[in-house]
Every structure is written in structure tokens, then in C-alpha cells.
Amino acid sequence: MKYYSTNDSTAEMSFKEAVIKGLPQDKGLFFPKEIPTLPAEFFQQLPSLSLPEIAFEVLQPFVTPDLTPEALRQICDEVFTFPIPLVEVEKDIYALELFHGPTCAFKDVGARFMSRCLQTFAEPGRPVTVLVATSGDTGSAVANGFLGLDNIDVVVLYPENGVSHIQEMQFTTLGQNISAVAVEGTFDDCQALVKQAFSDEELNQHRNLSSANSINVARWLPQMVYYFHAWGQWKKLDPEAEQVTISVPSGNFGNLAAGLMARQMGLPVTYFVAATNLNRIVPDYLETGVYSPAPSVCTIANAMDVGNPNNFPRIQELFQNNLFALKKVVKGFWADDDEIRGTIQLVHQASGYMMDPHGAIGYLSLRQLLPELKTPGIFLETAHPAKFKKSMEDVLGQEVLLPEQLQVFLNKQKQVTDLPNDFAGLKLLLMQQHKEGTL
Ligand SMILES: *Cc1c(COP(=O)(O)O)cnc(C)c1O
């Protein structure tokens, strides 16, 4: 498969080049030259296929020839080791639980897949340093995805007072090839430092820098896999039904872009919902036709606090910038914090099912839109509710227990380097660590 840039359809890169570069020079996004369709037999078999089997079939055309079938099969076996169950919450509404991985959020899937690709492509004797800025979930998923891999070091930059305690423990206690840097500043400051590092010539001569943000094709594409899996599971539960709506709680819109790509490959999903919090750029665009990014607004669904969604150009590419065609398939929805809290409470009282603030927006969108769309619905539960322990306990008035995966981090030793918010300090740190071979 060749990839072009959404800003320049003539440029061509291989999968390997696109993974290593992350972002095209012209600041567009990498996009596959062709979108293959899967044969009817694949969909007939889907309900009985395992996640690694689905992953192999879906991803093979996108990684050939840079990954051999054997290499891809091994990566799929290593990445998809945890269940992604479809759970019935009430009649005709199902949750796809994407939080059973090591850091309890859907980002585990993409981060684990990308880490294995990068390791396969790294040249021996030329270690790669993955530099990543995080507001919480990305840092933990990337750090855990890359933990223990040869030839790759990860440096996570985070705002010293900007992440939850559990999130911080997930990427500061790992040791080995993972180091954490607490920056005296905000997430935007961290992101600016990372950008500056990529453009610093001297630093790039010393270290082979790579990025692991959600724009990377190796994080984006594997997210398609669980849409196919969800449909297969749903068919098993409801073999007669033909039409289905999937609601995707969205921030940067990488996850929804992957779902729409799966549909383009033949997955028979009737509608998707672009469900957001108060950062309602995309729902507003669907309603008014005006796309206006804005500074992000803080909400209790904080992993979706994005005012300028970085993956949206991929959705525009999929629909060839045709708003009319997009609106036929994608329905917009947004909810404020009070609606999120009320929904969590209501569902918990009614059925005992505990939704996190992000998944709750997906659920609410289905409750409001399904009567009109006249299909059953699936919403993505993008993170475990305990990742938002404090908000959840405030809403439900009861203790929310941590799953085992999260609990283990709390008893470990934190290792952090503190850094003022200036580039000279980061550069010195990265150069020094390199010389001493401590990374
Ligand atoms: C990252 C994240 C999202 C948003 O996903 P996008 O692909 O950026 O739209 C939603 N929920 C949770 C819990 C997340 O961590």
C-alpha cells in the first residue's frame, strides 16, 4: 500500500515510511491510496473469527509489503491479547467495552500495534527515541505499549499538575526504556516542546526521534479492527437484524475516522454518531456546514476536550469533502457535563451498568437518536470508569473500585525528571541521556 498526504495527492510513501515519519512534511495527514473491500465470505465468517484473525485480514492490505504475512500475524497475536466484549446494557443498546487492555482505554490497541511496527522497522544499532506529550491517556497507552522493546526509548512529557494521580502512576513507575519528564507548564507547553525537539537539527543528529501521536497511521488503522469485531458479536446476539448505528465518543476523531474507513471496506454499519462534549466543532459543522475550530473547553469527559480535531481531515477525505454524503451517514450529537452526570446516574440506577463520562455521551446519543434512526445501537465504552475515580464517585456517591491492572501501579516507585518549561533544558537532558547511555 502507498500513502499520500491529504494536502498533496501526488506524494507517495510506503507504510514503513509513513509510520516512521508520522506526519507528512506539508502538515497534511497520511492516507492510503486505495481502500480495499473485503469479500462477502469474510463477513459471513466474522462472528466466529478471533480478534487476531480479524486484525490480520483487515490490516494486511495496508501494511504489505513492508510487513510480511508472518510478521503481521505475530504482531496481531501480540497486540490483541485482551477481550473486547459487546455487552447489552438494555434492549437494543449495547456497549463495546474497549477498556480491558493494560491501561484501561481504547488507545491501548493503536499504541501496542504501533510499537511493534516501529520495532520491526527500526534499524539495528540506531535506536529510536519516541517523544510524546500527554494530557493523560496517550502517555500511559504509549508507555505501556513500548515497555521492554529493544532498540526503542520512550520519553513522556506531561504537565506536572495536569494529569490524574492514576494516570501519572501509569507512566512514571515503569522504568526500563520508559522515562517521564514533568514539565512546569500546561499540556500545550509540552506539545510545543516536542515540536521544537523535532525541528532542532543538532538534537536530531544525535537522536533518532519519532512521534507516537494519534495521527500516526500505525495507531489509526488498527482501530478499525474492533468495529468489525463489534459487528460480528452483534450478529451473534441479533442474527435477524440488518441495520445498526454505532456511536463514537470523539475528541480528535481518529476513532470515528477508523470506523468510517471500516464501513468503506464493506462493514454494513448504517449510521455512525459523532458524539462530543461541549467541544462541539463537528456536530456544529454537520448542522450548519461551517467548520470553526475553537480553543478547547474543559469538561468531565476530559480525554475529548479538543477544539481542533486533528483527524477530521481524514473523514473529509473519506467523503471527498461532500457534506451532503457525510450527513447521510454521520449524525452529530453533543452533551454538557450535567447531561453526562445525569446519564451515568440514571443508567446505573436502572441496570447497575457503570459508564465512564465518555461512554455516557455515546449512550445518551443513542437514546436520543435511535427512535428516529430506527436501528439498534452500539456505543463505544472508550475507558474504564475507574480511570475517572473522583468524578465517578462524586456522581454516584459510592466508592468506585480500581481494576487490578490499575491497582498495581499505585504501589510502585515513581521516577520523574522535573523540567522548567524551556527547550534548552529538554535538549540538554536528551543529549546527556544519550551520551551516558542511560536511555
Ligand atoms: C482519546 C479518547 C477519546 C477520543 O478519541 P479520538 O480518537 O481522539 O476521537 C475518547 N474517550 C477516551 C476515554 C479517550 O481516551
Short mmCIF file of C-alpha atoms and ligand atoms in Angstrom, two decimals:
data_model
loop_
_atom_site.label_atom_id
_atom_site.label_comp_id
_atom_site.label_asym_id
_atom_site.label_seq_id
_atom_site.Cartn_x
_atom_site.Cartn_y
_atom_site.Cartn_z
CA MET A 1 0.00 0.00 0.00
CA LYS A 2 1.15 3.51 -0.78
CA TYR A 3 0.13 6.54 1.24
CA TYR A 4 -0.35 10.13 0.08
CA SER A 5 -0.76 13.34 2.04
CA THR A 6 -4.23 14.85 2.36
CA ASN A 7 -2.54 18.12 1.27
CA ASP A 8 -0.74 16.62 -1.73
CA SER A 9 -2.22 13.65 -3.54
CA THR A 10 0.88 13.17 -5.72
CA ALA A 11 3.32 12.36 -2.90
CA GLU A 12 3.79 8.64 -2.26
CA MET A 13 5.17 6.91 0.77
CA SER A 14 5.32 3.30 1.86
CA PHE A 15 3.65 2.12 5.08
CA LYS A 16 7.09 1.92 6.68
CA GLU A 17 7.96 5.50 5.72
CA ALA A 18 4.58 6.79 6.88
CA VAL A 19 4.98 5.07 10.28
CA ILE A 20 8.50 6.39 10.83
CA LYS A 21 7.73 9.93 9.65
CA GLY A 22 4.35 10.15 11.40
CA LEU A 23 3.37 13.35 9.64
CA PRO A 24 3.96 14.42 6.02
CA GLN A 25 6.25 17.46 5.55
CA ASP A 26 3.32 19.53 4.26
CA LYS A 27 1.41 19.08 7.56
CA GLY A 28 -1.37 17.05 5.92
CA LEU A 29 -2.20 13.52 7.08
CA PHE A 30 -1.13 10.25 5.51
CA PHE A 31 -3.99 8.48 3.75
CA PRO A 32 -4.00 5.14 1.88
CA LYS A 33 -4.07 5.31 -1.92
CA GLU A 34 -6.71 2.63 -2.18
CA ILE A 35 -9.37 1.37 0.16
CA PRO A 36 -9.82 -2.36 -0.44
CA THR A 37 -13.21 -4.01 0.06
CA LEU A 38 -13.48 -7.30 1.91
CA PRO A 39 -15.29 -10.28 0.32
CA ALA A 40 -18.77 -11.44 1.38
CA GLU A 41 -17.33 -14.68 2.88
CA PHE A 42 -15.32 -12.61 5.32
CA PHE A 43 -18.49 -11.07 6.72
CA GLN A 44 -20.20 -14.46 6.91
CA GLN A 45 -17.28 -15.84 8.92
CA LEU A 46 -16.84 -12.73 11.04
CA PRO A 47 -18.94 -13.80 14.06
CA SER A 48 -16.68 -16.81 14.59
CA LEU A 49 -13.30 -15.15 13.97
CA SER A 50 -10.96 -14.18 16.82
CA LEU A 51 -9.67 -10.63 17.19
CA PRO A 52 -6.15 -11.51 15.89
CA GLU A 53 -7.73 -13.28 12.89
CA ILE A 54 -9.91 -10.27 12.07
CA ALA A 55 -6.92 -7.94 12.54
CA PHE A 56 -4.83 -9.94 10.10
CA GLU A 57 -7.48 -9.93 7.34
CA VAL A 58 -8.35 -6.26 7.75
CA LEU A 59 -4.84 -4.86 8.07
CA GLN A 60 -2.89 -6.97 5.59
CA PRO A 61 -3.55 -4.80 2.51
CA PHE A 62 -2.45 -1.68 4.40
CA VAL A 63 0.94 -3.00 5.54
CA THR A 64 2.02 -5.08 2.53
CA PRO A 65 4.85 -5.38 1.52
CA ASP A 66 6.59 -3.69 4.47
CA LEU A 67 5.37 -6.32 6.92
CA THR A 68 5.47 -9.94 5.77
CA PRO A 69 2.35 -12.04 6.48
CA GLU A 70 4.32 -13.82 9.21
CA ALA A 71 5.39 -10.55 10.85
CA LEU A 72 1.84 -9.15 10.69
CA ARG A 73 0.37 -12.34 12.15
CA GLN A 74 2.79 -12.22 15.04
CA ILE A 75 2.06 -8.56 15.73
CA CYS A 76 -1.72 -9.20 15.70
CA ASP A 77 -1.25 -12.10 18.13
CA GLU A 78 0.78 -9.89 20.48
CA VAL A 79 -1.50 -6.85 20.31
CA PHE A 80 -4.99 -8.35 20.59
CA THR A 81 -4.49 -10.32 23.78
CA PHE A 82 -7.39 -8.85 25.78
CA PRO A 83 -11.13 -9.26 25.23
CA ILE A 84 -13.31 -6.51 23.70
CA PRO A 85 -16.78 -7.70 24.72
CA LEU A 86 -20.09 -6.40 23.44
CA VAL A 87 -22.39 -6.04 26.44
CA GLU A 88 -26.14 -5.50 26.34
CA VAL A 89 -26.98 -2.51 28.54
CA GLU A 90 -30.70 -2.54 27.75
CA LYS A 91 -32.90 -3.64 24.90
CA ASP A 92 -31.28 -2.62 21.59
CA ILE A 93 -28.42 -0.70 23.23
CA TYR A 94 -25.02 -2.36 23.54
CA ALA A 95 -21.67 -1.19 24.93
CA LEU A 96 -18.46 -2.20 23.18
CA GLU A 97 -16.06 -2.35 26.13
CA LEU A 98 -12.69 -1.19 24.87
CA PHE A 99 -11.13 -0.85 28.33
CA HIS A 100 -9.86 -4.34 29.13
CA GLY A 101 -6.29 -3.65 27.96
CA PRO A 102 -3.26 -2.83 30.14
CA THR A 103 -4.08 0.88 30.62
CA CYS A 104 -7.87 0.53 30.52
CA ALA A 105 -8.55 2.75 27.48
CA PHE A 106 -9.08 2.05 23.78
CA LYS A 107 -5.77 3.75 22.99
CA ASP A 108 -4.03 0.51 24.05
CA VAL A 109 -4.97 -1.05 20.70
CA GLY A 110 -3.29 1.57 18.50
CA ALA A 111 -0.33 2.14 20.80
CA ARG A 112 0.51 -1.56 21.02
CA PHE A 113 0.21 -2.03 17.27
CA MET A 114 2.36 0.99 16.50
CA SER A 115 5.06 -0.04 18.96
CA ARG A 116 5.52 -3.42 17.27
CA CYS A 117 5.61 -1.84 13.80
CA LEU A 118 8.23 0.68 14.85
CA GLN A 119 10.32 -2.03 16.44
CA THR A 120 10.17 -4.08 13.25
CA PHE A 121 11.25 -1.08 11.18
CA ALA A 122 13.98 0.28 13.49
CA GLU A 123 17.48 -0.25 12.16
CA PRO A 124 19.77 -2.29 14.40
CA GLY A 125 22.35 -0.08 16.10
CA ARG A 126 20.29 3.04 15.53
CA PRO A 127 17.88 3.20 18.47
CA VAL A 128 14.71 5.26 18.09
CA THR A 129 13.55 7.73 20.72
CA VAL A 130 9.79 8.18 20.85
CA LEU A 131 8.96 11.60 22.24
CA VAL A 132 5.36 12.02 23.33
CA ALA A 133 3.41 14.78 25.06
CA THR A 134 0.37 13.70 27.02
CA SER A 135 -2.63 15.05 28.87
CA GLY A 136 -3.09 11.59 30.44
CA ASP A 137 -4.31 8.62 28.42
CA THR A 138 -1.90 8.76 25.49
CA GLY A 139 1.17 8.72 27.75
CA SER A 140 0.08 5.63 29.60
CA ALA A 141 -1.01 3.72 26.49
CA VAL A 142 2.18 4.56 24.57
CA ALA A 143 4.49 3.90 27.54
CA ASN A 144 2.88 0.55 28.25
CA GLY A 145 2.77 -0.33 24.55
CA PHE A 146 6.52 0.23 24.13
CA LEU A 147 7.63 -1.11 27.51
CA GLY A 148 10.56 -3.54 27.28
CA LEU A 149 11.01 -3.30 23.50
CA ASP A 150 14.63 -3.41 22.29
CA ASN A 151 16.12 -0.52 20.42
CA ILE A 152 13.35 1.96 21.36
CA ASP A 153 13.33 4.52 24.17
CA VAL A 154 10.23 6.46 25.17
CA VAL A 155 10.26 9.90 26.79
CA VAL A 156 6.86 11.06 28.07
CA LEU A 157 6.38 14.79 28.72
CA TYR A 158 3.43 15.78 30.87
CA PRO A 159 2.17 18.89 32.68
CA GLU A 160 3.25 18.50 36.32
CA ASN A 161 -0.20 19.37 37.68
CA GLY A 162 -2.31 18.40 34.70
CA VAL A 163 -2.94 14.65 34.91
CA SER A 164 -4.81 12.50 37.41
CA HIS A 165 -2.87 10.56 40.04
CA ILE A 166 -3.70 7.21 38.47
CA GLN A 167 -2.71 8.42 35.01
CA GLU A 168 0.62 9.74 36.32
CA MET A 169 1.44 6.47 38.10
CA GLN A 170 0.83 4.55 34.86
CA PHE A 171 3.77 6.11 33.03
CA THR A 172 6.15 7.23 35.81
CA THR A 173 6.64 3.85 37.50
CA LEU A 174 7.60 1.63 34.59
CA GLY A 175 11.38 2.11 34.43
CA GLN A 176 13.31 0.13 31.77
CA ASN A 177 13.13 2.01 28.44
CA ILE A 178 10.46 4.48 29.61
CA SER A 179 11.32 7.83 31.19
CA ALA A 180 8.93 10.52 32.36
CA VAL A 181 9.50 14.27 32.43
CA ALA A 182 7.22 16.55 34.45
CA VAL A 183 7.12 19.98 32.83
CA GLU A 184 6.35 23.14 34.80
CA GLY A 185 3.59 24.11 32.41
CA THR A 186 0.44 23.01 30.59
CA PHE A 187 -0.21 20.27 28.04
CA ASP A 188 0.14 22.85 25.27
CA ASP A 189 3.62 23.73 26.61
CA CYS A 190 4.59 20.03 26.50
CA GLN A 191 3.36 19.74 22.95
CA ALA A 192 5.30 22.86 21.94
CA LEU A 193 8.50 21.41 23.47
CA VAL A 194 8.04 18.19 21.49
CA LYS A 195 7.53 20.15 18.27
CA GLN A 196 10.66 22.17 18.93
CA ALA A 197 12.64 18.99 19.55
CA PHE A 198 11.65 17.67 16.12
CA SER A 199 12.89 20.82 14.41
CA ASP A 200 16.22 21.06 16.30
CA GLU A 201 18.94 19.96 13.91
CA GLU A 202 21.67 19.26 16.42
CA LEU A 203 19.39 17.13 18.56
CA ASN A 204 18.19 15.17 15.53
CA GLN A 205 21.77 14.39 14.59
CA HIS A 206 22.26 12.81 17.99
CA ARG A 207 18.96 11.07 18.41
CA ASN A 208 16.63 9.35 16.01
CA LEU A 209 13.37 10.99 17.09
CA SER A 210 9.94 9.61 16.33
CA SER A 211 6.45 10.67 17.33
CA ALA A 212 3.60 8.48 18.58
CA ASN A 213 0.67 10.85 18.41
CA SER A 214 -2.74 9.70 17.24
CA ILE A 215 -2.08 10.89 13.69
CA ASN A 216 0.35 8.04 13.01
CA VAL A 217 -1.19 5.53 10.57
CA ALA A 218 0.02 2.64 12.74
CA ARG A 219 -2.12 3.94 15.61
CA TRP A 220 -5.06 4.92 13.43
CA LEU A 221 -5.63 1.86 11.21
CA PRO A 222 -5.73 -0.95 13.83
CA GLN A 223 -8.70 0.82 15.42
CA MET A 224 -10.78 -0.49 12.51
CA VAL A 225 -10.43 -4.00 13.86
CA TYR A 226 -12.84 -3.66 16.78
CA TYR A 227 -15.61 -2.24 14.58
CA PHE A 228 -15.57 -5.47 12.55
CA HIS A 229 -15.42 -7.47 15.77
CA ALA A 230 -18.36 -5.49 17.25
CA TRP A 231 -20.49 -6.17 14.21
CA GLY A 232 -19.67 -9.88 14.35
CA GLN A 233 -20.59 -10.07 18.05
CA TRP A 234 -23.78 -8.13 17.44
CA LYS A 235 -24.78 -10.51 14.62
CA LYS A 236 -24.40 -13.40 17.05
CA LEU A 237 -26.72 -11.71 19.57
CA ASP A 238 -29.21 -10.45 16.98
CA PRO A 239 -28.92 -12.57 13.80
CA GLU A 240 -32.13 -11.23 12.23
CA ALA A 241 -31.30 -7.53 12.41
CA GLU A 242 -29.89 -5.83 9.31
CA GLN A 243 -29.25 -2.25 10.34
CA VAL A 244 -27.15 -0.84 13.15
CA THR A 245 -25.88 2.51 14.41
CA ILE A 246 -22.51 2.91 16.15
CA SER A 247 -21.90 5.92 18.38
CA VAL A 248 -18.31 7.06 18.86
CA PRO A 249 -17.38 9.42 21.72
CA SER A 250 -14.92 11.69 19.92
CA GLY A 251 -12.15 14.22 20.57
CA ASN A 252 -9.52 14.12 17.85
CA PHE A 253 -11.80 11.94 15.68
CA GLY A 254 -9.22 9.24 14.94
CA ASN A 255 -11.52 6.57 16.33
CA LEU A 256 -14.53 7.67 14.25
CA ALA A 257 -12.31 8.03 11.15
CA ALA A 258 -11.30 4.37 11.65
CA GLY A 259 -14.94 3.28 11.95
CA LEU A 260 -15.85 5.11 8.74
CA MET A 261 -12.89 3.53 6.98
CA ALA A 262 -14.15 0.09 8.11
CA ARG A 263 -17.51 0.98 6.57
CA GLN A 264 -15.79 1.92 3.33
CA MET A 265 -14.21 -1.57 3.33
CA GLY A 266 -17.69 -3.06 3.36
CA LEU A 267 -18.71 -3.20 7.02
CA PRO A 268 -22.51 -2.84 6.91
CA VAL A 269 -22.99 -0.18 9.57
CA THR A 270 -25.96 2.02 8.68
CA TYR A 271 -25.14 5.14 10.69
CA PHE A 272 -22.37 6.50 12.88
CA VAL A 273 -22.81 9.13 15.57
CA ALA A 274 -20.11 11.77 16.09
CA ALA A 275 -20.70 12.24 19.83
CA THR A 276 -18.84 15.04 21.64
CA ASN A 277 -18.85 17.00 24.88
CA LEU A 278 -19.11 20.81 24.83
CA ASN A 279 -16.29 20.86 22.28
CA ARG A 280 -18.92 20.56 19.57
CA ILE A 281 -16.98 21.64 16.46
CA VAL A 282 -18.00 18.61 14.38
CA PRO A 283 -21.69 18.33 15.45
CA ASP A 284 -21.99 22.07 14.72
CA TYR A 285 -20.37 21.56 11.33
CA LEU A 286 -22.85 18.80 10.48
CA GLU A 287 -25.69 21.10 11.43
CA THR A 288 -24.54 24.39 9.90
CA GLY A 289 -21.93 23.47 7.27
CA VAL A 290 -19.47 25.85 8.96
CA TYR A 291 -16.27 24.29 10.34
CA SER A 292 -14.80 26.53 13.01
CA PRO A 293 -12.13 25.14 15.38
CA ALA A 294 -12.02 26.92 18.75
CA PRO A 295 -9.92 26.82 21.94
CA SER A 296 -10.82 23.70 23.90
CA VAL A 297 -13.28 23.83 26.80
CA CYS A 298 -12.71 21.73 29.97
CA THR A 299 -15.32 19.05 30.71
CA ILE A 300 -15.58 15.92 32.86
CA ALA A 301 -15.04 13.86 29.70
CA ASN A 302 -11.56 15.39 29.55
CA ALA A 303 -9.99 13.00 27.03
CA MET A 304 -12.34 14.59 24.48
CA ASP A 305 -11.50 18.22 25.28
CA VAL A 306 -10.29 19.01 21.80
CA GLY A 307 -11.13 22.22 19.96
CA ASN A 308 -9.27 21.47 16.74
CA PRO A 309 -9.73 17.75 15.97
CA ASN A 310 -6.54 16.57 14.28
CA ASN A 311 -8.00 13.55 12.47
CA PHE A 312 -11.03 15.26 10.95
CA PRO A 313 -9.32 15.83 7.55
CA ARG A 314 -9.29 12.03 7.16
CA ILE A 315 -13.07 11.94 7.47
CA GLN A 316 -13.35 14.72 4.89
CA GLU A 317 -11.07 12.69 2.61
CA LEU A 318 -13.25 9.58 3.01
CA PHE A 319 -16.29 11.55 1.87
CA GLN A 320 -14.38 13.61 -0.68
CA ASN A 321 -15.35 16.81 1.12
CA ASN A 322 -19.00 16.17 0.33
CA LEU A 323 -21.00 17.40 3.32
CA PHE A 324 -24.25 16.01 1.93
CA ALA A 325 -22.79 12.49 1.64
CA LEU A 326 -21.23 12.78 5.10
CA LYS A 327 -24.51 13.84 6.72
CA LYS A 328 -26.28 10.80 5.27
CA VAL A 329 -24.03 8.51 7.30
CA VAL A 330 -22.76 10.54 10.26
CA LYS A 331 -25.16 12.11 12.77
CA GLY A 332 -23.91 14.76 15.18
CA PHE A 333 -24.59 14.84 18.92
CA TRP A 334 -23.15 16.68 21.92
CA ALA A 335 -23.81 16.76 25.66
CA ASP A 336 -22.79 19.04 28.55
CA ASP A 337 -21.43 17.94 31.94
CA ASP A 338 -24.83 17.92 33.67
CA GLU A 339 -26.28 15.66 31.00
CA ILE A 340 -23.27 13.37 31.32
CA ARG A 341 -23.65 13.14 35.10
CA GLY A 342 -27.41 12.60 34.88
CA THR A 343 -26.96 9.83 32.31
CA ILE A 344 -24.36 7.99 34.39
CA GLN A 345 -26.67 8.11 37.41
CA LEU A 346 -29.78 7.06 35.53
CA VAL A 347 -28.26 4.04 33.82
CA HIS A 348 -26.53 2.93 37.00
CA GLN A 349 -29.82 3.07 38.91
CA ALA A 350 -31.79 1.35 36.17
CA SER A 351 -29.47 -1.52 35.29
CA GLY A 352 -26.40 -1.37 37.53
CA TYR A 353 -24.22 -0.73 34.49
CA MET A 354 -21.46 1.78 35.20
CA MET A 355 -20.45 4.02 32.30
CA ASP A 356 -17.48 6.39 32.27
CA PRO A 357 -18.10 10.06 31.30
CA HIS A 358 -17.01 9.48 27.67
CA GLY A 359 -19.07 6.35 27.07
CA ALA A 360 -22.05 8.06 28.72
CA ILE A 361 -22.16 10.60 25.89
CA GLY A 362 -22.28 7.73 23.40
CA TYR A 363 -25.12 6.07 25.29
CA LEU A 364 -27.12 9.30 25.55
CA SER A 365 -26.71 9.96 21.83
CA LEU A 366 -28.29 6.58 21.08
CA ARG A 367 -31.17 7.17 23.49
CA GLN A 368 -31.96 10.42 21.71
CA LEU A 369 -31.31 9.46 18.08
CA LEU A 370 -32.40 5.81 17.76
CA PRO A 371 -36.16 6.47 17.74
CA GLU A 372 -35.61 8.44 14.56
CA LEU A 373 -32.93 6.23 13.02
CA LYS A 374 -34.94 3.07 13.79
CA THR A 375 -31.97 0.73 14.31
CA PRO A 376 -30.39 -0.91 17.35
CA GLY A 377 -27.28 0.87 18.60
CA ILE A 378 -23.77 0.19 19.88
CA PHE A 379 -21.76 2.82 21.76
CA LEU A 380 -18.03 2.60 22.36
CA GLU A 381 -17.04 2.48 26.03
CA THR A 382 -13.65 4.12 25.47
CA ALA A 383 -12.21 3.92 29.02
CA HIS A 384 -12.78 2.18 32.33
CA PRO A 385 -14.89 4.30 34.72
CA ALA A 386 -12.28 3.90 37.47
CA LYS A 387 -9.82 5.95 35.42
CA PHE A 388 -12.05 8.86 36.44
CA LYS A 389 -12.45 7.63 40.00
CA LYS A 390 -13.05 11.02 41.60
CA SER A 391 -15.65 12.29 39.10
CA MET A 392 -17.41 8.93 39.18
CA GLU A 393 -17.56 8.85 42.98
CA ASP A 394 -18.90 12.40 43.06
CA VAL A 395 -21.64 11.45 40.59
CA LEU A 396 -22.62 8.09 42.08
CA GLY A 397 -21.99 8.80 45.77
CA GLN A 398 -20.30 5.46 46.23
CA GLU A 399 -16.78 4.06 46.05
CA VAL A 400 -15.54 3.06 42.60
CA LEU A 401 -13.02 0.23 42.75
CA LEU A 402 -9.89 0.13 40.62
CA PRO A 403 -9.44 -2.89 38.36
CA GLU A 404 -6.32 -4.95 39.02
CA GLN A 405 -4.46 -3.51 36.02
CA LEU A 406 -4.64 -0.03 37.56
CA GLN A 407 -4.11 -1.06 41.16
CA VAL A 408 -0.63 -2.47 40.57
CA PHE A 409 0.70 0.94 39.53
CA LEU A 410 -0.23 2.55 42.84
CA ASN A 411 2.28 0.51 44.83
CA LYS A 412 5.24 1.21 42.57
CA GLN A 413 8.05 3.77 42.83
CA LYS A 414 7.67 6.98 40.83
CA GLN A 415 10.71 8.05 38.75
CA VAL A 416 10.37 11.52 37.27
CA THR A 417 12.69 14.23 36.00
CA ASP A 418 11.38 17.73 36.70
CA LEU A 419 11.92 20.28 33.98
CA PRO A 420 11.23 24.00 33.72
CA ASN A 421 9.20 24.99 30.69
CA ASP A 422 12.10 25.77 28.37
CA PHE A 423 13.59 23.92 25.46
CA ALA A 424 17.25 24.27 26.46
CA GLY A 425 16.63 22.06 29.48
CA LEU A 426 14.90 19.35 27.47
CA LYS A 427 17.59 19.37 24.84
CA LEU A 428 20.34 19.08 27.44
CA LEU A 429 18.51 16.19 29.09
CA LEU A 430 18.07 14.30 25.83
CA MET A 431 21.69 14.87 24.75
CA GLN A 432 23.04 13.89 28.16
CA GLN A 433 20.98 10.73 28.50
CA HIS A 434 22.21 9.76 25.06
CA LYS A 435 25.88 10.20 25.98
CA GLU A 436 25.57 8.31 29.22
CA GLY A 437 23.58 5.56 27.60
CA THR A 438 21.02 5.72 30.37
CA LEU A 439 18.17 5.59 27.91
C1 LIG B 1 -8.74 9.60 23.38
C2 LIG B 1 -10.06 9.34 23.97
C3 LIG B 1 -11.27 9.64 23.28
C4 LIG B 1 -11.29 10.35 21.95
O1 LIG B 1 -10.84 9.57 20.88
P1 LIG B 1 -10.46 10.25 19.48
O2 LIG B 1 -9.96 9.16 18.63
O3 LIG B 1 -9.41 11.29 19.81
O4 LIG B 1 -11.70 10.90 18.94
C5 LIG B 1 -12.47 9.27 23.85
N1 LIG B 1 -12.51 8.67 25.07
C6 LIG B 1 -11.39 8.38 25.77
C7 LIG B 1 -11.50 7.75 27.10
C8 LIG B 1 -10.12 8.69 25.25
O5 LIG B 1 -9.01 8.41 25.95
#
